[in-house]
Amino acid sequence: MQQKNLFYDKDCIPVPALRAMQLEKLRKIIAYEYERVALFRTRCDKKGVKPRDLETLADLAKFPFMKKTDLRDEYPFGLTATPMSEINRFHCSSGTTGKPICIPQTAGDVEVWTEGVVRCLSMYGITKDDVVQVSYGYGLFTGGLGAHYGAEKLGCAVLPTGAGNTEKQIMLMKDLNVTAICCTPSYFLHLATVAEKLGVDFRRDTKLKHGIFGAEPWTDEMRSKIEEISGITAHDIYGLTEIAGPGVAGNCGHSNGLHIWEDHFYPEIVDPDTLEPLPDGEEGELVITTLDRFGTPMIRYRTRDLSRLHVEQCPCGRTMRVMDRVHARSDDMLIIHGVNVFPSQIEACLLKVPQVAPHYMIELSSTATMDRFEIKVEVIDGAFSDTISDMELIRRKVSASIKEVVGLSPVITLVPSGSLPRSEGKIKRVIDNRKK
Ligand code: DLL
């Protein structure tokens, strides 16, 4: 059973009390946003809906959505709801195109975010006796400072390495008896490869027990692989800049999903095409309303992340709803030869083949007549061979595994271990050079 900790009682608030609290907070934040943010007010007026129309939780569906383009269009302060004197911190997310988005936040907003991280860390079994290495990037990205503030608040000894300088990270991990590391799962894989090259065995030479991984989709197969190569427990932490940062949700280990701290972050699942709310149990796009953030409140923010809210309560005793691990974003979906393919499906298929390492790249290009779909994947040291028949055998296994799930037969290129690019932050695993 989960140890008792600072936020344990809050995690287990009885459901009726939780729903009443959410309704009260929703009423307050919607009225606040309506009064202070012109974009929201104009949209509500256009829809003919007023803050007073929120009488039940279901009434939230009457209110307009917010999305990333709103933050871009209103950059930098169009969605800021407080005077600048109350702003304590900025975080920005660059995205891939155009202007960044900027989230000004109050000191209270940072506290709510920190609390989310503390609740996640406690849930993973981390205590003040742990030494926590924060290898997420520090700066405008929320990973570094988010994990740092949470671990520090919990009373852990924090090692703020940030991203990169991998050999030094491994040395410090050993010398300072680090017990938990926070980074992207893809960076941990890189760290593991470098450790192996340096002759460092995590089990033998370090005290590492926990990995707190997030910021990018990763599959259950990847989680098993990480645990197998390192002997640590791989925990999932979810979040996004617009809503706070890491610590919006985390997994408790009792169910295969993440508790979303819904006393602060109210979740809905909507059909990504019709935008109609879906009942718990059905998969769709996760939409979040921040209940206690006042610098840049987000009302019905479309995350683009695909998930599902579980109907059943988690056996751990927490009443906060469990959401499915985010395996994909709606905008990650590739359409190849008319078939919908998520990169996470490819990852799961690849990792079923024991000779294959968890490093891969999906490359798409157009030829004169059709799309070319290629997967480059590393083969583990020892399995890579000059013998054509050995390699052909692995290639066939990979191909069959993908064909079975996705129904397509990509070109499979097996490459030696260490030959594909590594990332210190979020990894980019898809290169789509097709003509649009
Ligand atoms: O990635 C915040 C974060 C930092 C979360 C460190 C966890 C750990 P953004 O850069 O705004 O913020 O990116 C948010 O990353 O909408 C998801 O698509 C993806 N994402 C974040 N955590 C997970 C996760 C941070 N655990 C976007 N699993 C989100 C899957 C995740 N995807």
XYZ file of C-alpha atoms and ligand atoms in Angstrom:
468
model
C 0.000 0.000 0.000
C 1.139 3.496 -0.753
C 2.920 5.193 2.111
C 1.149 8.032 3.853
C 2.483 11.369 2.748
C 1.773 15.082 2.721
C -0.878 14.942 0.015
C -2.265 11.473 0.583
C -5.582 12.572 2.098
C -6.175 14.984 -0.746
C -5.619 12.232 -3.317
C -8.360 10.167 -1.672
C -11.100 12.768 -1.237
C -14.530 11.067 -1.559
C -15.919 11.391 -5.084
C -19.079 13.395 -4.210
C -16.968 15.952 -2.331
C -14.531 16.070 -5.235
C -17.292 16.742 -7.762
C -18.785 19.471 -5.561
C -15.352 21.070 -5.209
C -14.773 20.909 -8.960
C -18.106 22.570 -9.698
C -17.401 25.353 -7.266
C -13.927 25.952 -8.667
C -15.193 25.796 -12.263
C -17.826 28.429 -11.553
C -15.189 30.678 -10.054
C -12.581 30.286 -12.799
C -15.069 30.680 -15.646
C -16.440 33.894 -14.147
C -12.869 35.114 -13.596
C -11.833 34.318 -17.167
C -14.992 35.871 -18.620
C -14.348 39.069 -16.736
C -10.651 39.331 -17.579
C -9.904 37.693 -20.937
C -11.492 39.325 -23.990
C -11.078 36.322 -26.309
C -12.971 34.041 -23.933
C -15.697 36.610 -23.276
C -16.227 37.253 -26.993
C -16.461 33.531 -27.718
C -18.912 32.935 -24.876
C -21.045 35.849 -26.053
C -21.034 34.501 -29.584
C -22.235 31.126 -28.296
C -24.813 32.848 -26.091
C -23.419 31.335 -22.909
C -22.743 33.179 -19.644
C -20.771 32.073 -16.585
C -24.052 31.722 -14.656
C -25.104 28.972 -17.090
C -22.663 26.606 -15.403
C -25.016 24.865 -13.012
C -23.684 21.317 -13.250
C -20.378 19.798 -14.337
C -22.039 18.701 -17.590
C -22.739 22.371 -18.384
C -19.037 22.869 -19.016
C -19.682 21.432 -22.495
C -21.582 24.622 -23.352
C -18.403 26.695 -23.111
C -15.903 27.282 -25.931
C -12.606 25.419 -26.266
C -9.152 26.938 -26.186
C -6.341 25.659 -28.340
C -2.688 26.194 -29.083
C -3.355 28.557 -31.972
C -5.183 30.880 -29.536
C -1.994 31.167 -27.520
C -0.016 31.839 -30.686
C -2.504 34.404 -31.992
C -2.696 36.163 -28.637
C 1.073 36.014 -28.005
C 2.447 37.190 -25.644
C -0.148 38.551 -23.177
C -3.571 38.260 -24.822
C -4.654 35.415 -22.522
C -2.995 36.752 -19.375
C -5.602 37.374 -16.701
C -3.609 39.263 -14.075
C -1.592 42.494 -14.028
C 2.115 41.906 -14.674
C 2.901 42.768 -11.044
C 1.297 39.455 -10.064
C 3.256 37.411 -12.607
C 6.076 35.419 -11.119
C 7.309 33.165 -13.913
C 7.156 32.689 -17.683
C 7.402 29.384 -19.474
C 7.285 29.018 -23.207
C 6.947 26.137 -25.555
C 8.436 26.526 -28.968
C 6.485 24.005 -30.994
C 7.770 23.345 -34.451
C 6.420 26.288 -36.378
C 6.073 30.000 -35.946
C 5.785 31.958 -32.749
C 6.224 30.335 -29.353
C 3.426 30.166 -26.865
C 3.950 31.969 -23.600
C 2.374 31.087 -20.253
C 2.774 33.823 -17.638
C 2.034 32.440 -14.186
C 1.564 33.730 -10.662
C 3.436 32.451 -7.613
C 0.256 30.556 -6.690
C 0.172 28.921 -10.130
C 3.728 27.686 -9.634
C 2.710 26.307 -6.225
C -0.206 24.359 -7.710
C 2.131 22.935 -10.357
C 4.760 22.048 -7.744
C 2.107 20.296 -5.692
C 1.263 18.140 -8.714
C 4.899 17.068 -9.014
C 5.167 16.379 -5.261
C 2.048 14.212 -5.390
C 3.491 12.267 -8.331
C 6.874 11.767 -6.693
C 5.264 10.638 -3.427
C 3.077 8.248 -5.367
C 6.191 6.719 -6.956
C 7.502 6.077 -3.431
C 10.098 8.843 -3.475
C 10.833 10.462 -0.119
C 13.149 13.063 1.355
C 15.793 10.358 1.613
C 16.104 10.198 -2.163
C 18.750 11.889 -4.284
C 17.024 13.131 -7.434
C 18.935 13.921 -10.604
C 16.995 16.294 -12.839
C 18.157 15.706 -16.402
C 15.247 17.438 -18.090
C 16.280 20.695 -19.735
C 16.088 23.781 -17.489
C 14.832 27.069 -18.901
C 11.713 27.862 -20.876
C 10.893 24.132 -21.061
C 8.946 23.144 -17.957
C 10.650 19.764 -17.407
C 13.730 20.889 -15.469
C 12.277 23.530 -13.160
C 9.048 21.567 -12.688
C 10.796 18.405 -11.496
C 13.286 20.485 -9.507
C 10.688 22.436 -7.541
C 8.702 19.272 -6.805
C 11.683 17.213 -5.632
C 12.995 20.096 -3.538
C 9.602 20.678 -1.916
C 9.448 16.997 -1.017
C 12.771 17.440 0.744
C 14.886 15.351 -1.624
C 18.496 16.194 -2.392
C 18.294 17.604 -5.913
C 21.058 17.315 -8.480
C 20.205 19.828 -11.237
C 22.327 18.454 -14.068
C 19.919 19.548 -16.824
C 20.153 17.803 -20.176
C 23.352 16.764 -21.939
C 26.950 16.146 -20.918
C 26.064 12.494 -20.559
C 29.371 11.084 -19.321
C 29.455 13.626 -16.506
C 25.847 12.780 -15.631
C 26.838 9.154 -15.200
C 29.849 10.029 -13.070
C 27.734 12.239 -10.786
C 24.993 9.635 -10.615
C 27.530 7.143 -9.276
C 29.492 9.449 -6.998
C 26.501 11.200 -5.413
C 24.445 8.031 -4.916
C 21.566 9.211 -7.074
C 18.433 7.112 -6.462
C 16.015 8.723 -8.945
C 16.427 10.352 -12.329
C 13.986 12.631 -14.164
C 14.399 12.792 -17.959
C 12.744 11.810 -21.205
C 12.607 8.049 -21.768
C 14.628 8.506 -24.950
C 17.379 10.359 -23.089
C 17.501 7.599 -20.488
C 18.063 5.064 -23.275
C 20.962 7.155 -24.493
C 22.313 7.445 -20.962
C 22.108 3.661 -20.641
C 24.057 3.157 -23.873
C 26.793 5.557 -22.766
C 26.916 3.930 -19.318
C 27.416 0.561 -20.937
C 30.278 1.931 -23.043
C 31.884 3.321 -19.893
C 31.531 -0.061 -18.212
C 28.970 1.279 -15.707
C 26.293 -1.209 -14.736
C 23.294 0.570 -13.156
C 22.505 -2.414 -10.940
C 26.059 -2.968 -9.741
C 27.601 0.487 -9.759
C 24.773 2.903 -8.899
C 21.959 3.271 -6.366
C 19.447 4.201 -9.079
C 15.948 2.852 -8.372
C 13.485 5.203 -10.043
C 13.151 6.815 -13.457
C 10.568 9.599 -13.769
C 9.915 9.738 -17.459
C 7.665 11.887 -19.588
C 7.461 14.752 -22.094
C 7.067 12.353 -25.029
C 4.907 9.339 -25.846
C 6.448 5.999 -24.871
C 4.921 2.563 -25.010
C 4.513 -0.172 -22.380
C 7.051 -2.146 -24.413
C 9.541 0.712 -24.050
C 8.875 0.820 -20.322
C 9.616 -2.915 -20.002
C 12.760 -2.516 -22.075
C 14.030 0.324 -19.867
C 13.314 -1.655 -16.692
C 15.004 -4.732 -18.137
C 18.228 -2.967 -19.133
C 18.569 -0.877 -15.984
C 16.809 -2.676 -13.136
C 14.968 0.534 -12.145
C 11.224 1.176 -11.929
C 10.108 3.402 -14.795
C 7.361 5.833 -13.718
C 5.272 7.881 -16.098
C 4.749 11.610 -15.521
C 2.486 13.642 -17.787
C 1.931 17.324 -18.300
C 2.100 20.232 -20.689
C 3.282 23.833 -20.581
C -0.162 25.298 -21.211
C -1.641 23.548 -18.177
C 1.398 23.695 -15.834
C 4.245 21.386 -16.823
C 5.144 17.891 -15.569
C 2.969 16.645 -12.715
C -0.536 17.034 -14.138
C -0.813 13.233 -13.865
C 1.302 10.259 -12.877
C 1.017 6.484 -12.561
C 0.611 4.751 -9.217
C 1.587 1.269 -10.393
C -1.757 -0.304 -9.428
C -3.478 0.319 -12.738
C -1.987 0.879 -16.159
C -2.782 4.544 -16.326
C -2.133 7.869 -14.658
C -4.017 9.595 -11.867
C -4.871 13.064 -13.051
C -4.913 15.577 -10.190
C -8.434 16.549 -11.024
C -8.905 18.758 -7.983
C -6.661 21.189 -9.943
C -6.901 20.018 -13.567
C -10.430 19.130 -14.667
C -10.348 16.522 -17.456
C -12.793 15.827 -20.266
C -12.488 13.487 -23.219
C -14.000 14.689 -26.478
C -14.406 13.191 -29.908
C -11.536 14.800 -31.859
C -13.733 15.235 -34.951
C -17.103 16.317 -33.560
C -15.686 17.768 -30.307
C -18.662 16.253 -28.460
C -17.846 15.083 -24.905
C -17.391 11.312 -24.589
C -18.306 9.297 -21.494
C -15.599 7.871 -19.240
C -14.254 4.689 -20.779
C -14.116 5.984 -24.347
C -10.964 7.114 -26.088
C -10.678 10.596 -27.535
C -8.841 13.878 -27.134
C -7.998 14.980 -23.632
C -9.317 18.436 -22.785
C -8.255 20.099 -19.538
C -9.555 23.083 -17.570
C -7.207 24.535 -14.966
C -9.167 25.085 -11.752
C -6.604 26.905 -9.649
C -4.293 28.771 -11.991
C -4.917 32.500 -12.315
C -2.076 33.920 -14.457
C -3.142 32.175 -17.674
C -6.169 30.032 -16.882
C -7.039 27.491 -19.542
C -10.695 26.702 -20.088
C -11.418 23.481 -22.007
C -7.908 23.397 -23.451
C -7.557 20.910 -26.308
C -4.340 19.050 -25.553
C -4.359 16.997 -28.792
C -3.296 14.049 -26.638
C -5.315 10.882 -27.075
C -6.414 9.167 -23.903
C -9.348 7.683 -22.029
C -10.664 8.207 -18.507
C -11.168 4.927 -16.677
C -14.623 4.134 -15.378
C -13.419 1.930 -12.543
C -11.749 3.300 -9.431
C -8.100 2.508 -8.908
C -7.375 -0.159 -6.264
C -4.675 2.087 -4.734
C -7.389 4.077 -2.966
C -6.915 7.368 -4.761
C -10.189 8.771 -6.064
C -8.598 10.970 -8.716
C -9.601 9.502 -12.068
C -7.102 7.410 -13.998
C -6.370 8.337 -17.602
C -4.757 6.005 -20.112
C -1.089 6.566 -20.758
C -0.777 8.992 -23.662
C 0.467 6.835 -26.503
C -0.106 9.405 -29.213
C -1.250 12.866 -30.152
C -4.019 13.275 -32.682
C -1.613 15.289 -34.834
C 0.995 12.460 -34.692
C -1.112 10.191 -36.836
C 0.469 9.312 -40.161
C -1.594 8.301 -43.145
C 0.503 5.865 -45.150
C -0.930 4.216 -48.244
C -4.342 5.180 -46.901
C -3.753 3.460 -43.548
C -3.720 5.366 -40.227
C -0.498 4.650 -38.379
C 0.706 5.927 -34.998
C 4.454 5.885 -34.322
C 3.709 4.187 -30.975
C 2.290 1.175 -32.859
C 5.567 0.859 -34.734
C 7.547 1.145 -31.493
C 5.514 -1.616 -29.851
C 6.024 -3.913 -32.854
C 9.757 -3.288 -33.035
C 10.316 -3.970 -29.359
C 8.687 -7.379 -29.648
C 11.749 -8.522 -31.605
C 14.496 -9.336 -29.085
C 17.424 -8.599 -31.433
C 16.227 -5.051 -32.005
C 17.360 -2.084 -29.861
C 14.880 0.624 -28.806
C 16.307 3.157 -31.270
C 14.448 3.695 -34.517
C 13.470 6.265 -37.085
C 10.457 6.367 -39.381
C 11.165 7.983 -42.738
C 8.539 8.841 -45.320
C 9.166 10.204 -48.783
C 7.344 10.398 -52.102
C 8.488 8.707 -55.261
C 6.928 9.489 -58.656
C 4.206 6.916 -58.119
C 3.773 6.296 -54.410
C 4.862 6.982 -50.828
C 8.008 5.285 -49.572
C 7.749 4.028 -45.979
C 11.031 3.079 -44.374
C 11.919 2.132 -40.823
C 15.519 2.314 -39.747
C 16.133 0.368 -36.573
C 19.235 -0.453 -34.598
C 20.162 -4.034 -33.913
C 21.600 -4.830 -30.483
C 25.341 -5.295 -30.132
C 26.159 -8.911 -30.753
C 23.164 -9.490 -32.999
C 24.452 -7.301 -35.822
C 26.209 -9.545 -38.290
C 27.799 -9.508 -41.703
C 26.032 -12.707 -42.522
C 23.177 -11.892 -44.827
C 21.006 -14.763 -43.650
C 21.212 -13.704 -39.962
C 20.195 -10.172 -40.801
C 17.499 -11.336 -43.170
C 16.003 -13.376 -40.353
C 15.779 -10.331 -38.062
C 14.409 -8.209 -40.904
C 11.685 -10.777 -41.556
C 10.728 -10.881 -37.872
C 10.453 -7.071 -37.745
C 8.502 -6.986 -40.974
C 6.059 -9.677 -39.827
C 5.536 -7.936 -36.480
C 4.619 -4.659 -38.240
C 2.513 -6.313 -40.918
C 0.461 -8.108 -38.266
C -0.515 -4.923 -36.415
C -0.369 -2.151 -39.008
C -1.075 -4.164 -42.156
C 1.750 -2.520 -44.110
C 5.174 -3.764 -45.218
C 7.665 -0.930 -44.831
C 11.245 -1.104 -46.048
C 13.196 -2.269 -42.988
C 16.784 -1.092 -42.741
C 18.778 -2.642 -39.924
C 21.614 -0.449 -38.706
C 24.362 -1.027 -36.132
C 23.902 0.016 -32.516
C 24.652 3.713 -31.930
C 24.158 4.828 -35.518
C 20.829 6.680 -35.228
C 20.642 10.190 -33.728
C 20.111 10.491 -29.964
C 18.318 13.278 -28.150
C 18.881 15.118 -24.887
C 15.244 16.184 -24.746
C 12.201 15.150 -26.747
C 13.185 12.809 -29.527
C 12.015 13.231 -33.109
C 11.393 9.782 -34.552
C 9.483 10.657 -37.702
C 10.876 12.356 -40.790
C 8.078 13.002 -43.231
C 9.453 14.320 -46.508
C 6.370 13.529 -48.534
C 5.029 16.242 -50.764
C 1.942 17.605 -49.098
O 6.625 18.075 -22.044
C 5.997 18.866 -19.851
C 6.675 17.696 -19.251
C 8.003 17.767 -18.921
C 5.950 16.540 -18.990
C 8.617 16.674 -18.334
C 6.548 15.443 -18.396
C 7.873 15.525 -18.072
P 5.420 20.429 -23.388
O 6.780 20.647 -23.904
O 4.456 21.552 -23.450
O 5.463 20.036 -21.877
O 4.838 19.172 -24.146
C 3.592 18.643 -23.780
O 4.275 16.413 -24.426
O 0.881 17.443 -24.764
C 2.190 15.376 -24.731
O 1.957 15.312 -26.119
C 3.660 15.132 -24.452
N 3.831 14.465 -23.155
C 4.165 15.007 -21.981
N 4.274 14.057 -21.029
C 3.960 12.880 -21.617
C 3.861 11.540 -21.175
C 6.081 18.929 -21.361
N 4.135 11.171 -19.936
C 3.276 17.434 -24.630
N 3.473 10.607 -22.081
C 1.983 16.785 -24.219
C 3.202 10.947 -23.350
C 3.671 13.152 -22.978
N 3.293 12.178 -23.839
